[in-house]
Coordinates of C-alpha atoms in Angstrom, one line a residue:
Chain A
X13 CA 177.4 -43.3 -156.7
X14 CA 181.1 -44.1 -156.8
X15 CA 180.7 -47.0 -154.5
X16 CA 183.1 -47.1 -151.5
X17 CA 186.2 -46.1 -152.0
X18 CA 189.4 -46.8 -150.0
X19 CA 192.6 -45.4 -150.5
X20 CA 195.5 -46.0 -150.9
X21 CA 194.8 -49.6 -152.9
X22 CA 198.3 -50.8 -151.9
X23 CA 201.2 -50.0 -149.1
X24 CA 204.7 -51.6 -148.2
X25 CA 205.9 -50.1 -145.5
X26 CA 208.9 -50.9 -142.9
X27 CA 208.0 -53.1 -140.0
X28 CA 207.3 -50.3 -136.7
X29 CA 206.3 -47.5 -139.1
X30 CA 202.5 -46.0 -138.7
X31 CA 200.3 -46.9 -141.3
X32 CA 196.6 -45.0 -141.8
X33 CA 194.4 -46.5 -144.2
X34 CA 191.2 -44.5 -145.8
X35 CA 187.9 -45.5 -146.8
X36 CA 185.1 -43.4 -147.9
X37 CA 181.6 -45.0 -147.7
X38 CA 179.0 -45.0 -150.0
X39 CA 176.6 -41.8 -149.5
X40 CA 173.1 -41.8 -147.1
X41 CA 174.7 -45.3 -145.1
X42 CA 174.6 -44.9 -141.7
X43 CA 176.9 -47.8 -141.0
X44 CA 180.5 -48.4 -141.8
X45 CA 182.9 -52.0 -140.8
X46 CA 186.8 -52.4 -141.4
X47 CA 187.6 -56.1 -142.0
X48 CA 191.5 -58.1 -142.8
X49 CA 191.7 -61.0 -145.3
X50 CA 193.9 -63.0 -144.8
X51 CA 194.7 -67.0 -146.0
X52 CA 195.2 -67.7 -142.9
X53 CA 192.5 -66.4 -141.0
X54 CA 190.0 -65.4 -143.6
X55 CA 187.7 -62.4 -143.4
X56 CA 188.2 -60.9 -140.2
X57 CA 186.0 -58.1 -138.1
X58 CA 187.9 -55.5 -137.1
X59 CA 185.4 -52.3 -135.7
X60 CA 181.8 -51.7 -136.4
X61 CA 180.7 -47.5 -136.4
X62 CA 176.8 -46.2 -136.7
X63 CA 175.7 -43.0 -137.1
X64 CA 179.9 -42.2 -136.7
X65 CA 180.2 -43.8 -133.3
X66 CA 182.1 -47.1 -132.4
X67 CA 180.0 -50.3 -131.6
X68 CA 181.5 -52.8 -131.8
X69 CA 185.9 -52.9 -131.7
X70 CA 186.0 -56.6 -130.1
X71 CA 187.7 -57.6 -133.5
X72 CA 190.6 -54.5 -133.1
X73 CA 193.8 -57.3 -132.5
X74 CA 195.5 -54.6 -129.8
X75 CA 196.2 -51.7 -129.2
X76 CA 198.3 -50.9 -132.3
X77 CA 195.3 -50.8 -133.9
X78 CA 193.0 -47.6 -133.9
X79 CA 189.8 -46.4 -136.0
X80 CA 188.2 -43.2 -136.6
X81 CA 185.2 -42.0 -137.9
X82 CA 184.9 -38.1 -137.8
X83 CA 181.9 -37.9 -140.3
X84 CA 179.7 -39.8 -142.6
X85 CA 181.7 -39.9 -144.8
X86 CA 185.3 -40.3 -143.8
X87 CA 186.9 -43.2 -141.6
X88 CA 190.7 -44.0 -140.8
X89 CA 192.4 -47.4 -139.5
X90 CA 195.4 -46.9 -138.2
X91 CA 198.1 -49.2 -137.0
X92 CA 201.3 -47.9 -135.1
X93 CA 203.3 -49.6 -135.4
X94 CA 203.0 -51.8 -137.6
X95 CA 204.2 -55.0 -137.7
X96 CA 204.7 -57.6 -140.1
X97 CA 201.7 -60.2 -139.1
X98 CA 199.8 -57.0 -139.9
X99 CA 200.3 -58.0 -143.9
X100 CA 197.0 -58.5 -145.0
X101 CA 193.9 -56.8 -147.4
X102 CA 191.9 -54.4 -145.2
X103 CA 188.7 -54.0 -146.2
X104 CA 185.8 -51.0 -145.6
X105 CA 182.8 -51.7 -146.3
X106 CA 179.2 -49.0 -145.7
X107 CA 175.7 -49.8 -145.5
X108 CA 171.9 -49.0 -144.3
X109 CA 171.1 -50.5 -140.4
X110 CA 167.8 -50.3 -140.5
X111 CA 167.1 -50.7 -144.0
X112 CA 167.9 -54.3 -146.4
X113 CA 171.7 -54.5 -144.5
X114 CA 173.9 -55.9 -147.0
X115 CA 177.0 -54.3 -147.0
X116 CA 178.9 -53.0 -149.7
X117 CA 183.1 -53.6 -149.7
X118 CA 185.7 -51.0 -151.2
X119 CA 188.3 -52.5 -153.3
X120 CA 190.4 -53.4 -150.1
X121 CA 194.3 -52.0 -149.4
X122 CA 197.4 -54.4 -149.6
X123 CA 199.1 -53.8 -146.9
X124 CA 202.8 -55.6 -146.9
X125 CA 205.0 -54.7 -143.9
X126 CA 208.6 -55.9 -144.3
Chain B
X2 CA 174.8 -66.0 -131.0
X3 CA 175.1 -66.7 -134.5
X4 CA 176.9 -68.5 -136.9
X5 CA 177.2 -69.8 -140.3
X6 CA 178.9 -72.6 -141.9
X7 CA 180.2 -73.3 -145.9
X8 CA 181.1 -76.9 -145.3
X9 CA 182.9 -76.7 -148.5
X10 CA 185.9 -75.4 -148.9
X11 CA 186.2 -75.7 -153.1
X12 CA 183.3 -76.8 -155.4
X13 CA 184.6 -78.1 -158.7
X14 CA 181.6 -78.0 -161.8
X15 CA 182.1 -78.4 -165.3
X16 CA 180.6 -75.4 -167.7
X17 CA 177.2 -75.5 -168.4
X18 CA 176.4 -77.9 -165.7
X19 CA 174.3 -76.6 -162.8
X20 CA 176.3 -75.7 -158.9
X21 CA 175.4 -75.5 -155.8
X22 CA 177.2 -74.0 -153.1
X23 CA 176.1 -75.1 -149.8
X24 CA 175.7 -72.6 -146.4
X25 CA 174.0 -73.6 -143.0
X26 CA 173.1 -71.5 -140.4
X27 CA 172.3 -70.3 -136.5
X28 CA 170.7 -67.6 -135.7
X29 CA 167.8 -66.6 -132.8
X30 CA 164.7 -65.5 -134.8
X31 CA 164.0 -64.6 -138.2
X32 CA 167.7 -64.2 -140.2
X33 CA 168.5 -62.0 -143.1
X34 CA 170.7 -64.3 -145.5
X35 CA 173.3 -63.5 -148.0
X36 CA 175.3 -64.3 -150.5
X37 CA 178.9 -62.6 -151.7
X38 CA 180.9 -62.7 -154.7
X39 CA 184.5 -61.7 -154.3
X40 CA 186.6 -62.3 -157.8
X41 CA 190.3 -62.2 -157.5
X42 CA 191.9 -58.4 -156.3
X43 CA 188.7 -57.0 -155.7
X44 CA 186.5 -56.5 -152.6
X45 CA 183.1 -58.7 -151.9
X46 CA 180.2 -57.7 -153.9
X47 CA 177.0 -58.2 -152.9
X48 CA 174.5 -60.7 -155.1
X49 CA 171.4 -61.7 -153.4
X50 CA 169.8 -61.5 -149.5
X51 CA 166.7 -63.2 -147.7
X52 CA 165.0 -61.2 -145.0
X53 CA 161.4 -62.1 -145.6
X54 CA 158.7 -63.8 -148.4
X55 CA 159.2 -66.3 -151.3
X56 CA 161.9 -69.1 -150.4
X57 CA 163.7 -68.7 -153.5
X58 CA 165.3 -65.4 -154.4
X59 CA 166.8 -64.5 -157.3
X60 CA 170.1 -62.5 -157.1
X61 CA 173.0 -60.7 -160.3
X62 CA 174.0 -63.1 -163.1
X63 CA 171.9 -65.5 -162.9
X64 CA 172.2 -66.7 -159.4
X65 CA 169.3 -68.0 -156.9
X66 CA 168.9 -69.3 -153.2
X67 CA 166.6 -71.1 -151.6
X68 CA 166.0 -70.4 -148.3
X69 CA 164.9 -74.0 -146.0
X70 CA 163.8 -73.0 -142.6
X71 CA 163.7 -76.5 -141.5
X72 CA 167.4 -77.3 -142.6
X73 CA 168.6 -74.1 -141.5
X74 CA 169.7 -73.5 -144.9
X75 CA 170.7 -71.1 -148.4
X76 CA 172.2 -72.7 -150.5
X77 CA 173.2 -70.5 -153.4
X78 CA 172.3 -71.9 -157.3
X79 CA 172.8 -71.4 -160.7
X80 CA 171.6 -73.6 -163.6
X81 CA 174.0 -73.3 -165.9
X82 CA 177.9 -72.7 -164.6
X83 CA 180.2 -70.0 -166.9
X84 CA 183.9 -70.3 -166.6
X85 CA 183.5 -66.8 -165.5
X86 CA 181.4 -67.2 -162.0
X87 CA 184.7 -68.7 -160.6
X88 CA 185.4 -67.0 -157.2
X89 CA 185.1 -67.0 -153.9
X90 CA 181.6 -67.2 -152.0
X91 CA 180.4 -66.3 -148.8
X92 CA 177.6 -66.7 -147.3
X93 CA 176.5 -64.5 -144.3
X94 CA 174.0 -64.5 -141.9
X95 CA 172.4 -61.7 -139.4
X96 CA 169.9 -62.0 -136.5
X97 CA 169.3 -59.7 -133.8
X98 CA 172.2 -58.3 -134.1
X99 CA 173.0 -55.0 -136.5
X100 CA 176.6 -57.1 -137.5
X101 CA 176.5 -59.6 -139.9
X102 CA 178.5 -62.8 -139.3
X103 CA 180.5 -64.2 -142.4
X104 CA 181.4 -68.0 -143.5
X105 CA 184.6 -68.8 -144.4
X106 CA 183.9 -69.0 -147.9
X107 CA 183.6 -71.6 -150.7
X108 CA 186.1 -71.2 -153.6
X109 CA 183.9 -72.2 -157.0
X110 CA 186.4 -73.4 -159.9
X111 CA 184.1 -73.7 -163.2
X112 CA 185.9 -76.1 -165.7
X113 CA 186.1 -75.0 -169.5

């Protein structure tokens, strides 16, 4: 398996623009979580999905932020618009509930809004 | 509720001298424990878990942790520090619920 993949692995965009960020978890986990890194704040939370559905979107920061998870094997975060305490890595990361439940991270999106 | 805590923020070893990197927890009932590697630019990867059995687990290069009921503990080991395990760790910790809860993370510098 190719691992989780996220794209696209780095964005600069204009402060109030919309932003969607992809991630594509690793195949047969039922379980999918968006988290930020920052310095600042560290390793942030965002929404939790299983089996596709939403859990857990206490960590979403308002409501510029929106997630998605159509399928198994597709999510989006979106943010609209963006602003520029926004800058940060997002992370996606997939794995079993139910099964050993570590998770395993994609290589994160750098997100700089200017 | 549950929480974890990595009550150092940078470890400092020279190579070839055993670390330790030091995680505390609170959960209610039996927790699954684990430990993440996250080098610079790249996402956390995943090197060894507790959830049930023998106290000390053995994880990827070379890494172990012993869980301690008692001290609420996992501390994550390694004998023998390469310049190369520098990084960030986390430690995380999961109870009842299905969403893990993450420390804050311990930056390991390994000294040539």
């Amino acid at each position: 398996d190719a691992g989780v993949i996220q794209s696209p692995r780095h964005e600069v965009t204009e402060m109030g623009q919309e932003v969607t960020l992809r991630c594509k978890p690793i195949s047969g986990h039922n379980s999918l979580f968006w988290y930020r890194q920052t310095m600042m704040r560290g390793l942030e939370l965002l929404i939790y999905f299983n089996n596709n559905v939403p859990i857990d979107d206490s960590g979403m920061p308002e409501d510029r932020f929106s997630a998605k998870m159509p399928n198994a094997s597709f999510s989006t975060l979106k943010i609209q618009p963006s602003e520029p305490r926004d800058s940060a890595v997002y992370f996606c990361a997939s794995s079993f509930v139910g099964g050993s439940y570590e998770q395993y991270f994609g290589p994160g999106t750098r997100l700089t809004v200017t | 509720a549950q929480s974890v805590a990595q009550p150092e923020d940078q470890v400092n070893v020279a190579e070839g001298n055993p670390l330790t990197v030091k995680c505390t927890y609170s959960v209610s009932g039996n927790p699954y424990l684990f430990w993440y590697v996250q080098y610079p630019n790249r996402g956390l990867q995943f090197l060894l878990k507790y959830i049930t059995g023998d106290n000390l687990v053995k994880g990827s290069y070379g890494f172990e942790a012993e869980f301690n009921k008692s001290q609420t503990s996992f501390h994550l080991k390694k004998p023998s520090a390469l310049v190369s395990d520098s990084a960030l760790y986390f430690c995380a910790v999961k109870g009842g619920s299905y969403i893990p809860t993450f420390g804050r993370g311990t930056s390991l510098i390994v000294h040539p």
